[in-house]
mmCIF file of C-alpha atoms in Angstrom:
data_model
loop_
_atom_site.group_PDB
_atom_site.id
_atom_site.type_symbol
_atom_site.label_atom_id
_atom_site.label_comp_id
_atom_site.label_asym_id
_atom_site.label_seq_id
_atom_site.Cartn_x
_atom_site.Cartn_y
_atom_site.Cartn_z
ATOM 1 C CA UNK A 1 -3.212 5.896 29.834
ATOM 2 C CA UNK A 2 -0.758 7.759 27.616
ATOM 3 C CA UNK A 3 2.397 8.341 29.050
ATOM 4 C CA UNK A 4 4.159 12.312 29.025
ATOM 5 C CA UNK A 5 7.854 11.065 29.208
ATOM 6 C CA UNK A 6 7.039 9.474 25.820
ATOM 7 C CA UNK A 7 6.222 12.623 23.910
ATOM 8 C CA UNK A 8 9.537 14.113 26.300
ATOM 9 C CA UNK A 9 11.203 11.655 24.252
ATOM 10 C CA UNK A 10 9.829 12.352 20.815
ATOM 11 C CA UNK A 11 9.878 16.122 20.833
ATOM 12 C CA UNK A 12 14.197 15.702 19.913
ATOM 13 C CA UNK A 13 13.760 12.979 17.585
ATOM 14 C CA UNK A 14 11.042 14.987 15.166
ATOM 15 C CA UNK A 15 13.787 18.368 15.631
ATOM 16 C CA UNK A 16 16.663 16.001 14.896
ATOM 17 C CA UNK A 17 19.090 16.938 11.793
ATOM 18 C CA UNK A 18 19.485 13.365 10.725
ATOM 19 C CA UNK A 19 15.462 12.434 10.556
ATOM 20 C CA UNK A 20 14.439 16.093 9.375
ATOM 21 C CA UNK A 21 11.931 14.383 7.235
ATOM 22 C CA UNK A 22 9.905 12.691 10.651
ATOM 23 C CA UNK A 23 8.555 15.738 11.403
ATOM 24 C CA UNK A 24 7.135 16.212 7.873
ATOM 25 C CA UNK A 25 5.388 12.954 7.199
ATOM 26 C CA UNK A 26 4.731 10.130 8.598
ATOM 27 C CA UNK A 27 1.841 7.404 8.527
ATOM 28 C CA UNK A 28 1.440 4.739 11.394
ATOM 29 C CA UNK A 29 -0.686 2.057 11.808
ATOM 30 C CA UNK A 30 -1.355 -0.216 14.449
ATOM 31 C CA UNK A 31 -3.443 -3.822 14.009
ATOM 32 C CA UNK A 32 -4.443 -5.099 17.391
ATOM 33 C CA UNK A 33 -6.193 -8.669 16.794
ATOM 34 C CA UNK A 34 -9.743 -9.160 19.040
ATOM 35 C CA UNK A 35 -9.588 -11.728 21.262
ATOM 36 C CA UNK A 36 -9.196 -14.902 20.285
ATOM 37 C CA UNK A 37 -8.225 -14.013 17.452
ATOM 38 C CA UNK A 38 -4.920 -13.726 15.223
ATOM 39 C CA UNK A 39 -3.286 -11.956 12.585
ATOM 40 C CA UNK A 40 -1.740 -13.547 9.763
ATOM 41 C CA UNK A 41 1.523 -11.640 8.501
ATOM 42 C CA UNK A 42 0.459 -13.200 5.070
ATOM 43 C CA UNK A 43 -2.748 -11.878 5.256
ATOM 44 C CA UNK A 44 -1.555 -8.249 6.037
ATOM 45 C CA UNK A 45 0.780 -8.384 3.170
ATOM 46 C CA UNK A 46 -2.594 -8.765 0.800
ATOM 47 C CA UNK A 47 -4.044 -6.628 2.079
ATOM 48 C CA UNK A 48 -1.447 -4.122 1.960
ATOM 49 C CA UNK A 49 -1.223 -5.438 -2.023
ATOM 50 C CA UNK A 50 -4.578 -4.120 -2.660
ATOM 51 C CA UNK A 51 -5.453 -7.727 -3.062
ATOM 52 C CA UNK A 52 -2.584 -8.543 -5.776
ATOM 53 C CA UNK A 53 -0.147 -10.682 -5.179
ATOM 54 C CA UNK A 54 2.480 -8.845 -2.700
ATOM 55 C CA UNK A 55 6.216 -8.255 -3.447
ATOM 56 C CA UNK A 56 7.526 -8.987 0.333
ATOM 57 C CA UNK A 57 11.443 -8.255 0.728
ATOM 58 C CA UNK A 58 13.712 -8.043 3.427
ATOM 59 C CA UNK A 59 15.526 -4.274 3.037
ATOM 60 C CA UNK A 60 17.639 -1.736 4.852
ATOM 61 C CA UNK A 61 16.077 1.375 5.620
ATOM 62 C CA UNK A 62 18.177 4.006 4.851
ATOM 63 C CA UNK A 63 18.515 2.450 1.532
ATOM 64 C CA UNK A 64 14.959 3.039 0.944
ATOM 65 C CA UNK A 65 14.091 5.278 -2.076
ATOM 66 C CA UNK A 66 11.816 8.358 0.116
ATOM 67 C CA UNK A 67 9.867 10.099 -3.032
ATOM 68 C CA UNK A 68 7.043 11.316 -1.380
ATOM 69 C CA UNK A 69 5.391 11.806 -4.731
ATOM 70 C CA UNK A 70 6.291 8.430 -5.969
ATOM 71 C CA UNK A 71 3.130 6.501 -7.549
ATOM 72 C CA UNK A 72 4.730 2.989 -5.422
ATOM 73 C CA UNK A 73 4.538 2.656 -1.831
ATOM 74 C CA UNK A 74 7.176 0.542 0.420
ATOM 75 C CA UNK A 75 5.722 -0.638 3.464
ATOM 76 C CA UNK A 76 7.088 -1.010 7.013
ATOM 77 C CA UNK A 77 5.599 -4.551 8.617
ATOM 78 C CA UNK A 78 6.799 -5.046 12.322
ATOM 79 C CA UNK A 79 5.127 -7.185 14.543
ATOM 80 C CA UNK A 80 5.270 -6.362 18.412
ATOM 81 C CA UNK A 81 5.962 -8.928 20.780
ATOM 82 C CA UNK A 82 2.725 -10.416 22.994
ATOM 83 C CA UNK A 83 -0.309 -10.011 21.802
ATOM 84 C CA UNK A 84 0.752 -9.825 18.118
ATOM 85 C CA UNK A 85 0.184 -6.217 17.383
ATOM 86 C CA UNK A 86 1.550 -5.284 14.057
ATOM 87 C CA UNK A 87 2.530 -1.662 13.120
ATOM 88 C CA UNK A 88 2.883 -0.864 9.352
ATOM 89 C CA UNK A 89 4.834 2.126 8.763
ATOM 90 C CA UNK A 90 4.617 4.291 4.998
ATOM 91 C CA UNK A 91 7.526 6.531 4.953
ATOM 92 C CA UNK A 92 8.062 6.421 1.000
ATOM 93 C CA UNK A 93 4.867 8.110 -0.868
ATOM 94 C CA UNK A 94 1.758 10.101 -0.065
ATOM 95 C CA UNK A 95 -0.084 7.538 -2.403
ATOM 96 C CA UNK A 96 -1.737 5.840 0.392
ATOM 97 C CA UNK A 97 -4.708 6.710 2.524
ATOM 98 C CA UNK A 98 -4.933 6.167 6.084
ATOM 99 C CA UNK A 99 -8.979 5.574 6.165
ATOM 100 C CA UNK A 100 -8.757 3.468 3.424
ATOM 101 C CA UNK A 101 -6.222 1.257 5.141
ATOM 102 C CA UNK A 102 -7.564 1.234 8.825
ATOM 103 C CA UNK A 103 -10.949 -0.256 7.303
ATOM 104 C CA UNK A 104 -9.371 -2.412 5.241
ATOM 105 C CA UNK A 105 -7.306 -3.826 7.793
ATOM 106 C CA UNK A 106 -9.938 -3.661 10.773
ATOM 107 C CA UNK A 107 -11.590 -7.073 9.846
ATOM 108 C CA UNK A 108 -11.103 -9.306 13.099
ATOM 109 C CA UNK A 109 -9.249 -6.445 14.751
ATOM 110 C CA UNK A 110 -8.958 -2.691 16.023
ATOM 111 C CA UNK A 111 -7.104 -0.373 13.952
ATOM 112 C CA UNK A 112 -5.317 3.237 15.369
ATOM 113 C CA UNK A 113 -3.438 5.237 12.287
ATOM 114 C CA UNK A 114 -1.937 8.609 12.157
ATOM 115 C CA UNK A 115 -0.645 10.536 9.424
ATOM 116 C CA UNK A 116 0.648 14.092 8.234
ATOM 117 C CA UNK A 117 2.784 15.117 5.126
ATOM 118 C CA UNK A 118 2.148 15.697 2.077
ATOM 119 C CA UNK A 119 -1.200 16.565 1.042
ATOM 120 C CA UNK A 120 -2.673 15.846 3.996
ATOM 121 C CA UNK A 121 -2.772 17.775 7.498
ATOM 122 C CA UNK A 122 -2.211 16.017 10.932
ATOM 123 C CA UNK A 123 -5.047 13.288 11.001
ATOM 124 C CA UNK A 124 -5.653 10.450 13.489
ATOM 125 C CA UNK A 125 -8.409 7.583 12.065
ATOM 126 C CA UNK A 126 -9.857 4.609 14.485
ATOM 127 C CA UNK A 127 -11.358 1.358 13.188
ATOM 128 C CA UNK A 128 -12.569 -1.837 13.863
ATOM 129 C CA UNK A 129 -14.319 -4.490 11.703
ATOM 130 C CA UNK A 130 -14.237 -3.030 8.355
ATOM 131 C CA UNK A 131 -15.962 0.542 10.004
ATOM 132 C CA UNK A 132 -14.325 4.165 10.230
ATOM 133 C CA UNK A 133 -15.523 4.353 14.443
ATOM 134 C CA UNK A 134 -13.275 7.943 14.442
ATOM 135 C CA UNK A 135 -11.204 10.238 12.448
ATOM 136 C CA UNK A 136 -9.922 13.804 12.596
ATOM 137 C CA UNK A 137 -8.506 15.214 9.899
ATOM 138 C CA UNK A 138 -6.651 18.891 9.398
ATOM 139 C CA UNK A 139 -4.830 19.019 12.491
ATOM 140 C CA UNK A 140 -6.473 16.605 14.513
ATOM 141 C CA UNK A 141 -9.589 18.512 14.250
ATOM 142 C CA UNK A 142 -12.532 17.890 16.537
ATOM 143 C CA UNK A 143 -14.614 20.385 13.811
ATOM 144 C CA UNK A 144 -13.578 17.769 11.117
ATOM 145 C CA UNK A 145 -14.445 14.913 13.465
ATOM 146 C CA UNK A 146 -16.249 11.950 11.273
ATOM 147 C CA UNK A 147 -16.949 7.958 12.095
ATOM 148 C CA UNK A 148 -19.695 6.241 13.410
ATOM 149 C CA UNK A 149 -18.687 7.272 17.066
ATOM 150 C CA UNK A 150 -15.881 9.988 17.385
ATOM 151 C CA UNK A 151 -16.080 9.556 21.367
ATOM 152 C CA UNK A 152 -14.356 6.459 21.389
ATOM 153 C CA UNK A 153 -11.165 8.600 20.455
ATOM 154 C CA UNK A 154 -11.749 11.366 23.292
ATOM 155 C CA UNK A 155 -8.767 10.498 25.148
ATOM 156 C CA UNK A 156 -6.662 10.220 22.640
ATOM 157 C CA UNK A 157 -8.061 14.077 21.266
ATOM 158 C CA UNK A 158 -7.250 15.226 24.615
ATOM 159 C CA UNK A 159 -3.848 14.112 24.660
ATOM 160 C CA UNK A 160 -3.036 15.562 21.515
ATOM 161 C CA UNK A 161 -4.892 18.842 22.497
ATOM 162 C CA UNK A 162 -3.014 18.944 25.844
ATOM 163 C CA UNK A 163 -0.972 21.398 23.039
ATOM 164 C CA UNK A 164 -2.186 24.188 21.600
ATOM 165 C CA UNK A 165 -1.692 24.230 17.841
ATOM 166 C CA UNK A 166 -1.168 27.623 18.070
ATOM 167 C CA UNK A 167 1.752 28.081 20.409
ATOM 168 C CA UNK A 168 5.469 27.884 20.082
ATOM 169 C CA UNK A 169 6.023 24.421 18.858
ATOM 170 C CA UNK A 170 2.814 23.459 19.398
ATOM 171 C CA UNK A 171 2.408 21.710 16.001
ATOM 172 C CA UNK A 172 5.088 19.562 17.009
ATOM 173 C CA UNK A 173 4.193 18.799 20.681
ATOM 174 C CA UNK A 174 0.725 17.488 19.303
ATOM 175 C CA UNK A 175 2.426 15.289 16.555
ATOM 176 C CA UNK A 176 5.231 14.074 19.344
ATOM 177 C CA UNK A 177 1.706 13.007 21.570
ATOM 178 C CA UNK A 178 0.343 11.500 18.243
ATOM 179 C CA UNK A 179 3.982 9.037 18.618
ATOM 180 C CA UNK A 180 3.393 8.217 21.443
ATOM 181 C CA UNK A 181 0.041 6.908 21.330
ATOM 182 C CA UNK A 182 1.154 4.719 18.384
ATOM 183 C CA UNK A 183 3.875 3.743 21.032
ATOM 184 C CA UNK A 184 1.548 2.906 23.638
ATOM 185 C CA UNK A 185 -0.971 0.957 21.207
ATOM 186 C CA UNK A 186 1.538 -1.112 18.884
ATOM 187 C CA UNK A 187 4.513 -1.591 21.996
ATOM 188 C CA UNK A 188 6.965 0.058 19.413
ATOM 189 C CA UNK A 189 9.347 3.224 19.745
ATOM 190 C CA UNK A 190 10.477 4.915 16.422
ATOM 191 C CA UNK A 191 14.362 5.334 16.725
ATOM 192 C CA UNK A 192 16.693 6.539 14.252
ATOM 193 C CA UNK A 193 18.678 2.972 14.630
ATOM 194 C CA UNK A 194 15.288 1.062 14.271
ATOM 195 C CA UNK A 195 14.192 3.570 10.755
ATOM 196 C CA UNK A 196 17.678 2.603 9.514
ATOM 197 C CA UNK A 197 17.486 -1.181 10.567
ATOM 198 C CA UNK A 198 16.449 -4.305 8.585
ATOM 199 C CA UNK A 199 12.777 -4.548 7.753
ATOM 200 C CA UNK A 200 10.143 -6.422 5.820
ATOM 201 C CA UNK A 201 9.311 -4.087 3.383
ATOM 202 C CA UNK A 202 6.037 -4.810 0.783
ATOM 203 C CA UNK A 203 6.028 -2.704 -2.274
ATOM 204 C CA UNK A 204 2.678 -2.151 -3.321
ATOM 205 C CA UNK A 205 1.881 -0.627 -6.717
ATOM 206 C CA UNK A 206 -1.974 -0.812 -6.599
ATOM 207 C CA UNK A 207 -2.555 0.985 -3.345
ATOM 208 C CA UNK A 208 -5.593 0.644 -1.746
ATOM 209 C CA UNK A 209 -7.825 3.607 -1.964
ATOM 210 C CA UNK A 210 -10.481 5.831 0.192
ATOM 211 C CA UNK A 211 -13.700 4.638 -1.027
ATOM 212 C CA UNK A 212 -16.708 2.765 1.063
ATOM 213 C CA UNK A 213 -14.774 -0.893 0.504
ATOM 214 C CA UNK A 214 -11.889 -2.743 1.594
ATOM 215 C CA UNK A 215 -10.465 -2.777 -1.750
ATOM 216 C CA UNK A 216 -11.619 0.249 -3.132
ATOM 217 C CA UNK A 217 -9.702 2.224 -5.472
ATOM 218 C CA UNK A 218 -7.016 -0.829 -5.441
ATOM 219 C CA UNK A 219 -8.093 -3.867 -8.172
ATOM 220 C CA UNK A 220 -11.636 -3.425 -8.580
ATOM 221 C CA UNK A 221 -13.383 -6.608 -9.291
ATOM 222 C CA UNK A 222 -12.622 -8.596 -12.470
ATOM 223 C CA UNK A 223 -14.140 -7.885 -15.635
ATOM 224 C CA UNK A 224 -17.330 -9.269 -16.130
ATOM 225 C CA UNK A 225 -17.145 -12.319 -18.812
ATOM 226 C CA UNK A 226 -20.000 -14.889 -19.615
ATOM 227 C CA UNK A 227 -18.606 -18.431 -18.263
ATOM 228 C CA UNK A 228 -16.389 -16.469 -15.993
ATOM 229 C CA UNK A 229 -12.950 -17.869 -15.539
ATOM 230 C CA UNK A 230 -13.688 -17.923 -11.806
ATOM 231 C CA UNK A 231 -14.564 -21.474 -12.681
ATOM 232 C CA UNK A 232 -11.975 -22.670 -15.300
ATOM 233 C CA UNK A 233 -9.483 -25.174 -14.058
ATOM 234 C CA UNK A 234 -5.984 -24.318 -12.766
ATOM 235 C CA UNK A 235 -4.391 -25.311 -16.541
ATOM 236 C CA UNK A 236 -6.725 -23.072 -18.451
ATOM 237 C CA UNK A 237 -6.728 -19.873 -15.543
ATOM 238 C CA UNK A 238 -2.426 -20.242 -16.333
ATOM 239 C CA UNK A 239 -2.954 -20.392 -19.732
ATOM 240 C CA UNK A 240 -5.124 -16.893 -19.814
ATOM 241 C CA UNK A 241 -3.095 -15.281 -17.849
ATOM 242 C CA UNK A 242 0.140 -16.275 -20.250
ATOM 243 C CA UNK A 243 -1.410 -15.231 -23.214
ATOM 244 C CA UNK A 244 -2.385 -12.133 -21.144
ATOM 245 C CA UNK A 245 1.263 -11.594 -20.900
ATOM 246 C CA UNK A 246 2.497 -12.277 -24.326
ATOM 247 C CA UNK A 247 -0.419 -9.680 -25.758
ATOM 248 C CA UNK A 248 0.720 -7.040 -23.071
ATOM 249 C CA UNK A 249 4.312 -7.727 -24.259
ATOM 250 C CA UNK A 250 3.840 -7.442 -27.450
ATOM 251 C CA UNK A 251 1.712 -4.255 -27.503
ATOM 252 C CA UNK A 252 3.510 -2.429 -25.116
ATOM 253 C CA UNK A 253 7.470 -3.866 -26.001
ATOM 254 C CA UNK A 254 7.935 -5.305 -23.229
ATOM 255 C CA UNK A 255 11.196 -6.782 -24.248
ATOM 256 C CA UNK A 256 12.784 -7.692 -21.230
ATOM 257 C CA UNK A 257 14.697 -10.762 -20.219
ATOM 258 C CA UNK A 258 13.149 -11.144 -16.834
ATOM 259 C CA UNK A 259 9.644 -11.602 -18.279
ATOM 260 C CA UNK A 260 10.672 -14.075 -20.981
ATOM 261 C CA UNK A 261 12.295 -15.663 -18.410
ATOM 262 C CA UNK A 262 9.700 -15.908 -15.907
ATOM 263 C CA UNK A 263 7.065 -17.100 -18.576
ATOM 264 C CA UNK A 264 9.135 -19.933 -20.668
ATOM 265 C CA UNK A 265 10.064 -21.192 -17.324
ATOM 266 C CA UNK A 266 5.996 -20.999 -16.208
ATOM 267 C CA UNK A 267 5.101 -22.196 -20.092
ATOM 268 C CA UNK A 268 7.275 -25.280 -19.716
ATOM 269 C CA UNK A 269 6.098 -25.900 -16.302
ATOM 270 C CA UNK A 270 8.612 -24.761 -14.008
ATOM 271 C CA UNK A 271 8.784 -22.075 -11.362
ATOM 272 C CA UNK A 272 11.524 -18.958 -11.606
ATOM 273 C CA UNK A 273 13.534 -17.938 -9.263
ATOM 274 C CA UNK A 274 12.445 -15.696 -7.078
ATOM 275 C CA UNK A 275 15.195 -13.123 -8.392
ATOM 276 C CA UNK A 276 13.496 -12.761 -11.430
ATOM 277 C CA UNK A 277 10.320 -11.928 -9.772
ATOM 278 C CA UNK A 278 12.341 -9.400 -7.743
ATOM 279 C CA UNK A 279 13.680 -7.823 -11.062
ATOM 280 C CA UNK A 280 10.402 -7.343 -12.877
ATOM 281 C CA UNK A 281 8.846 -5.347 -10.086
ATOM 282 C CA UNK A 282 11.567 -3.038 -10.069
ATOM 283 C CA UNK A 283 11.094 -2.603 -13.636
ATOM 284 C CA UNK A 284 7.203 -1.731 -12.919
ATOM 285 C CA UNK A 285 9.040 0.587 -10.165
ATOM 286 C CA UNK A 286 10.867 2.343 -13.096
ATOM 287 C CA UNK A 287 8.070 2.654 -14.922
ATOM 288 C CA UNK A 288 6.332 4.362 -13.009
ATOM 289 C CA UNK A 289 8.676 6.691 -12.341
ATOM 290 C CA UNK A 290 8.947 7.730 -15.715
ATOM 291 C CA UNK A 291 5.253 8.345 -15.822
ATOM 292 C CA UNK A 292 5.682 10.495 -13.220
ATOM 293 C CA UNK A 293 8.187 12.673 -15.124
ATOM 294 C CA UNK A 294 6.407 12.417 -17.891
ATOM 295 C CA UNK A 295 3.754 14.114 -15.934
ATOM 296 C CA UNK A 296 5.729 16.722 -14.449
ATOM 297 C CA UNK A 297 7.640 17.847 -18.265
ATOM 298 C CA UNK A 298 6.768 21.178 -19.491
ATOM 299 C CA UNK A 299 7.246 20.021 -23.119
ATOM 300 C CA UNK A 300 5.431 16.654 -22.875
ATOM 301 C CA UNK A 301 2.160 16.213 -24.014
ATOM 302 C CA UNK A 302 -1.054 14.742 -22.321
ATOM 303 C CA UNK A 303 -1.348 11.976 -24.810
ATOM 304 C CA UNK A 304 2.419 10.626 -23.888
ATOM 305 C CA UNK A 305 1.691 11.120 -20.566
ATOM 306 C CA UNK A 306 -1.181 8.937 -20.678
ATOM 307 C CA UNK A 307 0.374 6.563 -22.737
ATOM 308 C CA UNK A 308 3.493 5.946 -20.121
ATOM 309 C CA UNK A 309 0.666 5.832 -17.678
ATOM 310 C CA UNK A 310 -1.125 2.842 -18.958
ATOM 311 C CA UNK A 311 2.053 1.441 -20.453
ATOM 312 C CA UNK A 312 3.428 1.732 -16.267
ATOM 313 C CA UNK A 313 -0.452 -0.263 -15.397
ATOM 314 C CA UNK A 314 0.522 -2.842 -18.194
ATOM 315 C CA UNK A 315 3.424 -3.854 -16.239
ATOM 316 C CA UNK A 316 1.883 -4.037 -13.106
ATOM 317 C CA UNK A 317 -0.276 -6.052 -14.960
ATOM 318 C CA UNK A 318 1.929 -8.370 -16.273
ATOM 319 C CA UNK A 319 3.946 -8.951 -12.929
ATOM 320 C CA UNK A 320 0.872 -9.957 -10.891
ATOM 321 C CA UNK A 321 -0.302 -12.179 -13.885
ATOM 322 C CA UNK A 322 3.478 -13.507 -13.204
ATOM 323 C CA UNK A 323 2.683 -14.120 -9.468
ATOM 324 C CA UNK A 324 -0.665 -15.501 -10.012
ATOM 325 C CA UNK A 325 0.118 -18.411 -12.342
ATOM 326 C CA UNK A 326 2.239 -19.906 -8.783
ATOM 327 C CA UNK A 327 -1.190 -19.507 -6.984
ATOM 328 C CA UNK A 328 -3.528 -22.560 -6.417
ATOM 329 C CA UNK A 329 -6.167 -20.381 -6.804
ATOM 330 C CA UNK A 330 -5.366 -17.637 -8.985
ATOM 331 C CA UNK A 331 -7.765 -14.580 -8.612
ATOM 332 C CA UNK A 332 -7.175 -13.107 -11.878
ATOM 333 C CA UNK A 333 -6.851 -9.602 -10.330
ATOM 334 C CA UNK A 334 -4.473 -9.116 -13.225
ATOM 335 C CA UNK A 335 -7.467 -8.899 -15.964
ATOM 336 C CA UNK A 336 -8.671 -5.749 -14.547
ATOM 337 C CA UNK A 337 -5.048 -4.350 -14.651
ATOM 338 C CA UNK A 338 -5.064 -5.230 -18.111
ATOM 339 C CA UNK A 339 -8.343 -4.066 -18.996
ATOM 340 C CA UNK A 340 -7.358 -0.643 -18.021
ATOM 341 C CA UNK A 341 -3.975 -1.210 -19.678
ATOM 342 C CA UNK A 342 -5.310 -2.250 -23.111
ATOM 343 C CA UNK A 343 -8.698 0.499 -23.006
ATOM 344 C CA UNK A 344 -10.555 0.260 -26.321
ATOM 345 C CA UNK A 345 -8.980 -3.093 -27.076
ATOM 346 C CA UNK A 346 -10.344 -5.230 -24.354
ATOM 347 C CA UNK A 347 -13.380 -5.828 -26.201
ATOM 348 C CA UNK A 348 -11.194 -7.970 -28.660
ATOM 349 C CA UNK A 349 -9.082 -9.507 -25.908
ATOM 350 C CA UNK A 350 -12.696 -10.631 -23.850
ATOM 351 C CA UNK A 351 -13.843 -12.207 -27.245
ATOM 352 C CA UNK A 352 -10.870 -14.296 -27.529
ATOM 353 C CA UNK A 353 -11.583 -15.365 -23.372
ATOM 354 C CA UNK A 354 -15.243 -16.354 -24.083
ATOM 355 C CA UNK A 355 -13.760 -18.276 -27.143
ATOM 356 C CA UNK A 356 -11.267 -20.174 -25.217
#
């Protein structure tokens, strides 16, 4: 099934100077739809989003910021020609989690990812319909082997164990067989001129997590409110959701053009430019960069580094409330972000929703 001249092929590319960092990390996914049945790219992108509104660009890759340790993520979306497999590559952060991913993409399809880098050892995870079926973590272990039925990823084991991690290169040879199952499954071969190539990239800042749910660790649901908004009328849901903004804005200074910007053109009922859109996420990208350093200084304390933390969360916060006013439907995903954001001051801020 899996073919040797493929992992001939890879064994180079993951010792080549110029992609050194392939044969550190990578994560790999493949979505194969069931039959008679589709994928939506829009519908991936979501997903991806952790259920907020995606931030979808068109970007080069070897202009791509790689911080493994980054809190953002920059997805990879390629979709394979015939029978619309689409492979969804992380190369940017260790902030994502393969398991988490395969079930939350398995719903109306199969899913194959593999991973290493990181914090995490070589791992391979199989799923369909919102189930973990296989995974083996810590060097493709079979020890280690969890999912409702680890069998259905015995060829795929023996492949990879054709190599014994513990001779000469062996590591490698097993993650070269890894690529080329990918290959096999999504119809695509990683090149260096492919990495460095053009590619729909979606930036997610609320990753989705490892839990027992799609969405877990991403948004979890909104906050519970008597009368919930749920039901409130497009006008009033955009009407939250600015006054969500101007109290995030206020609290946190938040004094950026892009944001007043985006909101007096949503107040007086117009829609920004997409640019501006564009700009405020890659202010949420700086901020949470600097809670990151924040983090890592010797000299700073817990309390600032907490504060730049939920200061970085009120951003997020505010640029999905900015997406979701354009939606027909908004979700209000961005009331949990602010919950979090705001802490002992929600209370306030969900007596002023029930009063509204």
């Amino acid at each position: 099934m899996y073919d040797l001249a493929a992992i001939n092929y890879y064994l180079p590319l993951l010792r080549s100077s110029s992609v050194q960092w392939l044969s550190d990390r990578m994560w790999w996914i493949s979505v194969t739809p069931k039959a008679h049945q589709s994928i939506e790219i829009d519908d991936i992108h979501e997903v991806l989003a952790g259920g907020t509104p995606p931030e979808v660009r068109q970007e080069d890759g070897y202009e791509l910021p790689i911080t493994l340790h980054c809190p953002i993520v920059a997805f990879f979306v390629h979709r394979s020609a015939g029978d619309g497999t689409v492979s969804i590559l992380n190369l940017s952060s260790e902030s994502t989690s393969l398991r988490g991913y395969c079930r939350a993409l398995s719903s109306g399809a199969s899913v194959l990812g593999i991973e290493w880098g990181g914090k995490t050892w070589e791992a391979i995870t199989y799923a369909e319909d919102g189930d973990i079926v296989a995974h083996f973590p810590e060097g493709f272990s079979r020890e280690l082997a969890g999912g409702t039925n680890p069998e259905a990823l015995s060829q795929e084991l023996q492949f990879i164990h054709q190599f014994s991690e513990d001779a000469p290169a062996g590591v490698v040879a097993q993650k070269a067989a890894a690529l080329a199952i990918l290959e096999a499954r999504s119809g695509l071969r990683i090149t260096e001129e492919w990495l460095n190539s053009t590619h729909e990239v979606v930036y997610v800042d609320v990753p989705v997590g490892d839990g027992d749910s799609a969405h877990s660790g991403a948004i979890a649901s909104q906050p519970t409110i008597p009368n919930s908004p749920d039901a409130w009328p497009h006008s009033k849901k955009c009407g939250l959701l600015l006054w969500i903004i101007d109290l995030l804005v206020t609290k946190f200074g938040f004094e950026w053009p892009e944001i007043s910007e985006a909101r007096s053109a949503y107040g007086s009922g117009h829609v920004p430019e997409e640019a501006l859109h564009t700009e405020v996420m890659d202010r949420t990208l700086r901020l949470g960069r600097d809670w990151l350093e924040a983090t890592n200084e010797y000299e700073s304390s817990a309390a600032n580094s907490e504060f730049m933390r939920l200061r970085w969360r009120a951003g997020i916060a505010i640029r999905v409330a900015l997406r979701e006013i354009e939606q027909s439907d908004p979700k209000l995903s961005s009331l949990q972000l602010a919950k979090e954001a705001l802490g002992m001051e929600w209370p306030t801020v969900q007596q002023h929703i029930l009063n509204l």
